[in-house]
mmCIF file of C-alpha atoms and ligand atoms in Angstrom:
data_model
loop_
_atom_site.group_PDB
_atom_site.id
_atom_site.type_symbol
_atom_site.label_atom_id
_atom_site.label_comp_id
_atom_site.label_asym_id
_atom_site.label_seq_id
_atom_site.Cartn_x
_atom_site.Cartn_y
_atom_site.Cartn_z
ATOM 1 C CA MET H 838 16.189 -29.660 -40.264
ATOM 2 C CA LYS H 839 18.495 -28.719 -43.118
ATOM 3 C CA MET H 840 18.026 -25.376 -44.907
ATOM 4 C CA ILE H 841 18.256 -24.983 -48.675
ATOM 5 C CA ALA H 842 17.856 -21.524 -50.208
ATOM 6 C CA LEU H 843 16.772 -20.851 -53.793
ATOM 7 C CA ALA H 844 18.368 -17.665 -55.136
ATOM 8 C CA GLY H 845 18.375 -16.082 -58.593
ATOM 9 C CA ASN H 846 17.482 -13.172 -60.797
ATOM 10 C CA PRO H 847 13.802 -12.231 -61.122
ATOM 11 C CA ASN H 848 11.994 -14.508 -63.662
ATOM 12 C CA SER H 849 14.785 -17.100 -63.639
ATOM 13 C CA GLY H 850 12.287 -19.797 -62.655
ATOM 14 C CA LYS H 851 12.716 -19.927 -58.866
ATOM 15 C CA THR H 852 9.029 -20.208 -58.046
ATOM 16 C CA THR H 853 8.365 -22.797 -60.761
ATOM 17 C CA LEU H 854 11.172 -24.921 -59.298
ATOM 18 C CA PHE H 855 10.049 -24.220 -55.685
ATOM 19 C CA ASN H 856 6.535 -25.465 -56.498
ATOM 20 C CA TRP H 857 7.854 -28.683 -57.968
ATOM 21 C CA LEU H 858 10.209 -29.281 -55.025
ATOM 22 C CA THR H 859 7.663 -28.533 -52.296
ATOM 23 C CA GLY H 860 4.277 -29.309 -53.849
ATOM 24 C CA SER H 861 1.619 -28.089 -51.433
ATOM 25 C CA ASN H 862 3.938 -28.056 -48.392
ATOM 26 C CA GLN H 863 4.329 -24.263 -48.503
ATOM 27 C CA SER H 864 3.867 -21.331 -46.182
ATOM 28 C CA VAL H 865 3.775 -17.721 -47.317
ATOM 29 C CA GLY H 866 4.420 -14.561 -45.241
ATOM 30 C CA ASN H 867 6.512 -11.456 -45.254
ATOM 31 C CA TRP H 868 10.168 -10.869 -44.341
ATOM 32 C CA PRO H 869 10.389 -8.901 -41.085
ATOM 33 C CA GLY H 870 9.906 -5.170 -41.531
ATOM 34 C CA VAL H 871 9.404 -5.163 -45.355
ATOM 35 C CA THR H 872 6.598 -6.033 -47.771
ATOM 36 C CA VAL H 873 8.721 -8.630 -49.534
ATOM 37 C CA GLU H 874 7.069 -12.004 -49.840
ATOM 38 C CA LYS H 875 8.629 -14.850 -47.868
ATOM 39 C CA LYS H 876 7.951 -18.367 -49.123
ATOM 40 C CA GLN H 877 9.109 -21.469 -47.331
ATOM 41 C CA GLY H 878 8.368 -25.110 -47.997
ATOM 42 C CA ILE H 879 9.407 -28.629 -47.204
ATOM 43 C CA LEU H 880 10.794 -30.983 -49.868
ATOM 44 C CA ARG H 881 8.059 -33.371 -50.983
ATOM 45 C CA ASN H 882 10.425 -36.245 -51.146
ATOM 46 C CA TYR H 883 12.727 -35.446 -48.181
ATOM 47 C CA LYS H 884 10.751 -33.983 -45.315
ATOM 48 C CA GLN H 885 13.758 -33.008 -43.217
ATOM 49 C CA PHE H 886 14.762 -30.354 -45.769
ATOM 50 C CA VAL H 887 13.308 -26.813 -45.636
ATOM 51 C CA VAL H 888 13.442 -24.794 -48.865
ATOM 52 C CA GLN H 889 13.494 -21.026 -48.834
ATOM 53 C CA ASP H 890 12.453 -19.182 -52.044
ATOM 54 C CA LEU H 891 14.460 -15.965 -51.798
ATOM 55 C CA PRO H 892 13.292 -12.756 -53.545
ATOM 56 C CA GLY H 893 14.585 -12.291 -57.135
ATOM 57 C CA ILE H 894 17.715 -10.134 -57.251
ATOM 58 C CA TYR H 895 20.453 -9.092 -59.658
ATOM 59 C CA SER H 896 23.067 -8.323 -57.041
ATOM 60 C CA LEU H 897 23.820 -8.528 -53.325
ATOM 61 C CA SER H 898 24.373 -4.780 -53.063
ATOM 62 C CA PRO H 899 22.382 -3.004 -50.342
ATOM 63 C CA TYR H 900 20.070 -0.938 -52.576
ATOM 64 C CA THR H 901 16.716 -2.729 -52.730
ATOM 65 C CA ALA H 902 14.626 -4.390 -50.051
ATOM 66 C CA GLU H 903 14.935 -7.693 -51.930
ATOM 67 C CA GLU H 904 18.743 -7.456 -51.950
ATOM 68 C CA VAL H 905 18.894 -6.576 -48.298
ATOM 69 C CA VAL H 906 16.559 -9.461 -47.308
ATOM 70 C CA SER H 907 18.498 -11.949 -49.462
ATOM 71 C CA ARG H 908 21.979 -11.044 -48.280
ATOM 72 C CA LYS H 909 20.944 -10.851 -44.629
ATOM 73 C CA TYR H 910 19.444 -14.284 -44.933
ATOM 74 C CA LEU H 911 22.466 -15.758 -46.771
ATOM 75 C CA VAL H 912 25.065 -14.290 -44.387
ATOM 76 C CA GLU H 913 23.212 -14.479 -41.058
ATOM 77 C CA GLN H 914 21.091 -17.620 -41.424
ATOM 78 C CA ALA H 915 23.891 -19.331 -43.409
ATOM 79 C CA PRO H 916 21.677 -21.936 -45.182
ATOM 80 C CA ASP H 917 23.265 -25.406 -45.574
ATOM 81 C CA THR H 918 23.140 -25.123 -49.365
ATOM 82 C CA VAL H 919 22.260 -22.376 -51.848
ATOM 83 C CA VAL H 920 20.761 -23.330 -55.191
ATOM 84 C CA ASP H 921 21.297 -20.570 -57.762
ATOM 85 C CA ILE H 922 18.694 -20.603 -60.506
ATOM 86 C CA VAL H 923 20.447 -19.281 -63.618
ATOM 87 C CA ASP H 924 18.462 -18.375 -66.745
ATOM 88 C CA ALA H 925 20.517 -20.149 -69.430
ATOM 89 C CA THR H 926 19.200 -17.729 -72.107
ATOM 90 C CA ASN H 927 20.726 -14.800 -70.233
ATOM 91 C CA ILE H 928 23.805 -16.420 -68.761
ATOM 92 C CA GLU H 929 26.191 -13.433 -68.653
ATOM 93 C CA ARG H 930 23.801 -11.322 -66.592
ATOM 94 C CA ASN H 931 22.823 -14.160 -64.286
ATOM 95 C CA LEU H 932 26.422 -15.211 -63.527
ATOM 96 C CA TYR H 933 26.984 -11.787 -61.977
ATOM 97 C CA LEU H 934 24.805 -12.908 -59.068
ATOM 98 C CA THR H 935 26.413 -16.359 -59.072
ATOM 99 C CA LEU H 936 29.823 -14.917 -58.310
ATOM 100 C CA GLN H 937 28.347 -12.888 -55.466
ATOM 101 C CA LEU H 938 26.594 -15.908 -54.055
ATOM 102 C CA MET H 939 29.939 -17.726 -54.047
ATOM 103 C CA GLU H 940 31.463 -14.797 -52.177
ATOM 104 C CA THR H 941 29.088 -15.445 -49.202
ATOM 105 C CA GLY H 942 30.956 -18.687 -48.632
ATOM 106 C CA ARG H 943 27.904 -20.957 -48.597
ATOM 107 C CA PRO H 944 27.995 -24.229 -50.526
ATOM 108 C CA LEU H 945 26.477 -23.529 -53.921
ATOM 109 C CA ILE H 946 24.794 -25.469 -56.729
ATOM 110 C CA VAL H 947 24.036 -23.847 -60.025
ATOM 111 C CA ALA H 948 20.771 -24.937 -61.618
ATOM 112 C CA LEU H 949 21.062 -23.810 -65.246
ATOM 113 C CA ASN H 950 17.363 -23.378 -66.049
ATOM 114 C CA MET H 951 15.463 -22.922 -69.325
ATOM 115 C CA ILE H 952 17.722 -25.256 -71.231
ATOM 116 C CA ASP H 953 14.642 -26.029 -73.398
ATOM 117 C CA LEU H 954 15.042 -22.555 -74.889
ATOM 118 C CA LEU H 955 18.764 -22.786 -75.731
ATOM 119 C CA LYS H 956 18.189 -24.618 -78.979
ATOM 120 C CA LYS H 957 15.929 -21.832 -80.294
ATOM 121 C CA GLN H 958 18.693 -19.347 -79.401
ATOM 122 C CA GLN H 959 21.145 -21.546 -81.309
ATOM 123 C CA ARG H 960 23.378 -21.568 -78.291
ATOM 124 C CA LYS H 961 25.089 -24.446 -76.449
ATOM 125 C CA VAL H 962 26.518 -24.404 -72.954
ATOM 126 C CA ASN H 963 29.206 -26.851 -71.903
ATOM 127 C CA LEU H 964 27.941 -27.692 -68.422
ATOM 128 C CA LYS H 965 31.006 -29.728 -67.408
ATOM 129 C CA LYS H 966 33.356 -26.904 -68.338
ATOM 130 C CA LEU H 967 31.171 -24.288 -66.570
ATOM 131 C CA SER H 968 31.165 -26.485 -63.453
ATOM 132 C CA TYR H 969 34.941 -26.866 -63.673
ATOM 133 C CA LEU H 970 35.510 -23.118 -64.068
ATOM 134 C CA LEU H 971 33.162 -22.088 -61.299
ATOM 135 C CA GLY H 972 34.257 -24.937 -59.065
ATOM 136 C CA VAL H 973 30.682 -25.805 -58.135
ATOM 137 C CA PRO H 974 28.140 -28.393 -59.397
ATOM 138 C CA VAL H 975 26.147 -27.228 -62.432
ATOM 139 C CA ILE H 976 22.948 -29.084 -63.390
ATOM 140 C CA GLY H 977 21.028 -28.207 -66.590
ATOM 141 C CA ILE H 978 17.264 -28.222 -65.999
ATOM 142 C CA SER H 979 13.951 -27.005 -67.328
ATOM 143 C CA ALA H 980 11.704 -26.169 -64.377
ATOM 144 C CA LEU H 981 8.766 -25.633 -66.740
ATOM 145 C CA LYS H 982 9.237 -28.901 -68.694
ATOM 146 C CA LYS H 983 10.259 -30.764 -65.498
ATOM 147 C CA LYS H 984 13.488 -31.875 -67.070
ATOM 148 C CA ASN H 985 16.359 -33.127 -64.827
ATOM 149 C CA LEU H 986 14.583 -31.952 -61.696
ATOM 150 C CA SER H 987 15.053 -35.218 -59.816
ATOM 151 C CA GLN H 988 18.741 -35.108 -60.679
ATOM 152 C CA LEU H 989 18.929 -31.576 -59.267
ATOM 153 C CA GLU H 990 17.057 -32.629 -56.152
ATOM 154 C CA GLU H 991 19.462 -35.568 -55.560
ATOM 155 C CA THR H 992 22.445 -33.238 -55.985
ATOM 156 C CA MET H 993 20.859 -30.826 -53.472
ATOM 157 C CA ILE H 994 20.480 -33.636 -50.912
ATOM 158 C CA ALA H 995 23.994 -35.006 -51.529
ATOM 159 C CA GLU H 996 25.663 -31.559 -51.330
ATOM 160 C CA THR H 997 23.756 -30.618 -48.213
ATOM 161 C CA LYS H 998 24.901 -33.787 -46.474
ATOM 162 C CA LYS H 999 28.458 -33.399 -47.689
ATOM 163 C CA GLN H 1000 28.883 -29.657 -46.890
ATOM 164 C CA THR H 1001 31.770 -29.191 -49.297
ATOM 165 C CA SER H 1002 33.314 -25.786 -49.296
ATOM 166 C CA TYR H 1003 34.109 -24.344 -52.703
ATOM 167 C CA PRO H 1004 36.823 -21.891 -53.728
ATOM 168 C CA PHE H 1005 35.884 -18.248 -54.041
ATOM 169 C CA PRO H 1006 36.037 -16.684 -57.493
ATOM 170 C CA LYS H 1007 39.562 -15.347 -57.930
ATOM 171 C CA TYR H 1008 39.834 -11.848 -59.396
ATOM 172 C CA ASP H 1009 42.682 -9.624 -60.637
ATOM 173 C CA ASP H 1010 45.892 -10.141 -58.587
ATOM 174 C CA ARG H 1011 45.993 -6.491 -57.503
ATOM 175 C CA LEU H 1012 42.409 -6.724 -56.226
ATOM 176 C CA GLU H 1013 43.180 -10.040 -54.553
ATOM 177 C CA SER H 1014 46.109 -8.574 -52.642
ATOM 178 C CA ALA H 1015 43.955 -5.692 -51.359
ATOM 179 C CA LEU H 1016 41.277 -8.201 -50.288
ATOM 180 C CA THR H 1017 43.912 -10.283 -48.486
ATOM 181 C CA MET H 1018 45.152 -7.208 -46.621
ATOM 182 C CA ILE H 1019 41.572 -6.340 -45.550
ATOM 183 C CA SER H 1020 40.898 -9.955 -44.531
ATOM 184 C CA GLN H 1021 43.940 -9.812 -42.249
ATOM 185 C CA GLN H 1022 42.398 -6.865 -40.490
ATOM 186 C CA LEU H 1023 39.310 -9.000 -39.782
ATOM 187 C CA ILE H 1024 41.043 -11.983 -38.137
ATOM 188 C CA GLY H 1025 39.243 -12.716 -34.863
ATOM 189 C CA ILE H 1026 36.480 -10.269 -35.733
ATOM 190 C CA VAL H 1027 34.462 -12.297 -38.265
ATOM 191 C CA PRO H 1028 34.472 -16.096 -38.713
ATOM 192 C CA GLU H 1029 37.105 -17.260 -41.189
ATOM 193 C CA GLU H 1030 34.573 -18.538 -43.779
ATOM 194 C CA LYS H 1031 32.884 -15.104 -43.870
ATOM 195 C CA ALA H 1032 36.106 -13.068 -44.117
ATOM 196 C CA ARG H 1033 35.996 -13.009 -47.928
ATOM 197 C CA TRP H 1034 32.470 -11.601 -47.948
ATOM 198 C CA TYR H 1035 33.255 -8.910 -45.388
ATOM 199 C CA ALA H 1036 36.528 -8.005 -47.087
ATOM 200 C CA ILE H 1037 34.790 -7.437 -50.405
ATOM 201 C CA LYS H 1038 31.994 -5.445 -48.805
ATOM 202 C CA LEU H 1039 34.456 -3.268 -46.899
ATOM 203 C CA PHE H 1040 36.450 -2.740 -50.085
ATOM 204 C CA GLU H 1041 33.216 -1.598 -51.808
ATOM 205 C CA ARG H 1042 32.667 0.772 -48.812
ATOM 206 C CA ASP H 1043 29.313 -0.892 -48.142
ATOM 207 C CA GLU H 1044 27.786 1.274 -45.421
ATOM 208 C CA GLN H 1045 25.607 -1.502 -43.965
ATOM 209 C CA VAL H 1046 28.599 -3.740 -43.402
ATOM 210 C CA GLU H 1047 30.677 -0.824 -42.054
ATOM 211 C CA GLN H 1048 27.956 -0.128 -39.486
ATOM 212 C CA GLU H 1049 27.507 -3.775 -38.660
ATOM 213 C CA LEU H 1050 31.215 -4.417 -38.003
ATOM 214 C CA ASN H 1051 31.761 -1.046 -36.262
ATOM 215 C CA LEU H 1052 35.546 -1.458 -36.456
ATOM 216 C CA ALA H 1053 38.017 0.492 -34.301
ATOM 217 C CA VAL H 1054 39.134 3.779 -35.905
ATOM 218 C CA GLU H 1055 42.769 2.663 -36.481
ATOM 219 C CA ARG H 1056 41.580 -0.517 -38.195
ATOM 220 C CA GLN H 1057 39.169 1.486 -40.364
ATOM 221 C CA SER H 1058 41.939 3.813 -41.433
ATOM 222 C CA GLU H 1059 44.304 0.881 -42.285
ATOM 223 C CA ILE H 1060 41.531 -0.546 -44.463
ATOM 224 C CA GLU H 1061 40.785 2.794 -46.076
ATOM 225 C CA GLN H 1062 44.500 3.153 -46.948
ATOM 226 C CA THR H 1063 44.404 -0.257 -48.668
ATOM 227 C CA ILE H 1064 41.333 0.821 -50.663
ATOM 228 C CA VAL H 1065 42.790 4.191 -51.704
ATOM 229 C CA THR H 1066 46.028 2.499 -52.806
ATOM 230 C CA ALA H 1067 43.992 0.079 -55.026
ATOM 231 C CA GLU H 1068 41.960 2.948 -56.445
ATOM 232 C CA LYS H 1069 45.171 4.766 -57.457
ATOM 233 C CA LEU H 1070 46.553 1.574 -59.005
ATOM 234 C CA PHE H 1071 43.362 0.919 -61.000
ATOM 235 C CA GLN H 1072 42.510 4.592 -61.567
ATOM 236 C CA ASP H 1073 38.942 3.675 -60.679
ATOM 237 C CA THR H 1074 36.576 3.748 -57.695
ATOM 238 C CA SER H 1075 36.622 0.676 -55.482
ATOM 239 C CA ASP H 1076 33.071 -0.440 -56.128
ATOM 240 C CA SER H 1077 33.551 -0.226 -59.880
ATOM 241 C CA ILE H 1078 36.860 -2.169 -59.588
ATOM 242 C CA VAL H 1079 34.892 -5.068 -58.133
ATOM 243 C CA VAL H 1080 32.081 -4.833 -60.716
ATOM 244 C CA ASN H 1081 34.647 -4.896 -63.538
ATOM 245 C CA ALA H 1082 36.537 -7.791 -61.944
ATOM 246 C CA ARG H 1083 33.345 -9.863 -61.849
ATOM 247 C CA TYR H 1084 32.409 -9.029 -65.459
ATOM 248 C CA ASP H 1085 35.995 -9.859 -66.659
ATOM 249 C CA LEU H 1086 35.776 -13.253 -65.067
ATOM 250 C CA ILE H 1087 32.300 -13.885 -66.499
ATOM 251 C CA SER H 1088 33.342 -13.003 -70.014
ATOM 252 C CA GLN H 1089 36.277 -15.418 -69.755
ATOM 253 C CA TYR H 1090 33.934 -18.171 -68.563
ATOM 254 C CA VAL H 1091 31.352 -17.468 -71.242
ATOM 255 C CA ARG H 1092 34.009 -17.452 -73.977
ATOM 256 C CA MET H 1093 35.165 -20.854 -72.769
ATOM 257 C CA CYS H 1094 31.849 -22.628 -72.315
ATOM 258 C CA VAL H 1095 29.161 -21.049 -74.458
ATOM 259 C CA ILE H 1096 29.022 -21.795 -78.170
ATOM 260 C CA ASP H 1097 26.919 -19.466 -80.263
ATOM 261 C CA GLU H 1098 26.110 -21.272 -83.518
ATOM 262 C CA ASN H 1099 25.198 -17.971 -85.189
ATOM 263 C CA ASP H 1100 28.787 -16.785 -84.746
ATOM 264 C CA PHE H 1101 30.026 -20.006 -86.137
ATOM 265 C CA VAL H 1102 28.001 -19.709 -89.276
ATOM 266 C CA THR H 1103 29.143 -16.132 -89.794
ATOM 267 C CA SER H 1104 32.815 -17.025 -89.422
ATOM 268 C CA MET H 1105 32.447 -19.857 -91.985
ATOM 269 C CA SER H 1106 31.037 -17.633 -94.710
HETATM 270 P P1 GDP G 1342 10.881 -16.394 -60.607
HETATM 271 O O1 GDP G 1342 10.587 -14.946 -60.800
HETATM 272 O O2 GDP G 1342 12.327 -16.674 -60.552
HETATM 273 O O3 GDP G 1342 10.146 -16.964 -59.457
HETATM 274 O O4 GDP G 1342 10.385 -17.150 -61.937
HETATM 275 P P2 GDP G 1342 9.055 -17.977 -62.261
HETATM 276 O O5 GDP G 1342 9.132 -19.333 -61.693
HETATM 277 O O6 GDP G 1342 7.875 -17.122 -61.844
HETATM 278 O O7 GDP G 1342 9.170 -18.118 -63.828
HETATM 279 C C1 GDP G 1342 9.155 -16.966 -64.662
HETATM 280 C C2 GDP G 1342 8.592 -17.380 -66.032
HETATM 281 O O8 GDP G 1342 9.509 -18.302 -66.655
HETATM 282 C C3 GDP G 1342 7.267 -18.118 -65.955
HETATM 283 O O9 GDP G 1342 6.497 -17.691 -67.030
HETATM 284 C C4 GDP G 1342 7.676 -19.542 -66.061
HETATM 285 O O10 GDP G 1342 6.640 -20.381 -66.577
HETATM 286 C C5 GDP G 1342 8.830 -19.479 -66.997
HETATM 287 N N1 GDP G 1342 9.814 -20.590 -66.814
HETATM 288 C C6 GDP G 1342 10.305 -21.094 -65.657
HETATM 289 N N2 GDP G 1342 11.140 -22.133 -65.900
HETATM 290 C C7 GDP G 1342 11.172 -22.302 -67.245
HETATM 291 C C8 GDP G 1342 11.874 -23.205 -68.110
HETATM 292 O O11 GDP G 1342 12.604 -24.086 -67.698
HETATM 293 N N3 GDP G 1342 11.637 -23.093 -69.443
HETATM 294 C C9 GDP G 1342 10.804 -22.130 -69.973
HETATM 295 N N4 GDP G 1342 10.659 -22.090 -71.269
HETATM 296 N N5 GDP G 1342 10.147 -21.232 -69.144
HETATM 297 C C10 GDP G 1342 10.326 -21.327 -67.836
HETATM 298 K K1 K G 1343 8.002 -13.707 -61.445
HETATM 299 MG MG1 MG G 1344 9.142 -16.024 -57.881
#
């Protein structure tokens, strides 16, 4: 069996897509230890693929039960492919999760949903450019209007078979060098493809990951020194350095691939 996970912000259309993909082949329960709904199904058209509808989240930080469930699943169960349902009418906010999903190192597909609403917003998104910038496939869909869903499904199957690995989002050079130094401390401790995820989480001083890795004291203090040096350089706290780095990258991407026709009209007058 191959595992495909659907991730995205609340109300991005995950369940609507999940229902189309799985039809009545669904089972509903709870994630262990929490009252967060767990929905699994089998692809109607490809029975050897299991689809997991993850809880709606804005971030992979460890603050809500939904975030904890989702990140545990993504990192520990390592699904073959992650499909990120992005609400095209709220692209800036949604891409914040997209970058974090890429950081987990799992093969990702972006399903840009609600494209039926873009026209009303007088906005256009250049899907090819967005795909090029992110380095992952981007498929424009409308889960509600059932537009391009077969194309998305075919991409899901092809990508799951192919198991391509994609580049991680690349942030500010000074942040990158800190992350490289932390990754070097993790050689032999975490698998190579997860080093990026753990390096970022340690940089953010994520307590769950600190506990999970339980590193030797000397190693911890080497890492702490790297973090403190970066904080002095940026004059900011480490978690907010990462937040800002993600938003900087997103605003570059949005500038390059979203056209707001309202802006255009204004600038012509
Ligand atoms: P979830 O919270 O991510 O599971 O999102 P849902 O699937 O429950 O969808 C949230 C709302 O968005 C529902 O009212 C859906 O009918 C609506 N919706 C989902 N996909 C689309 C779409 O492509 N276009 C439009 N216009 N609405 C959509
Ligand atoms: K909902
Ligand atoms: Mg839902």
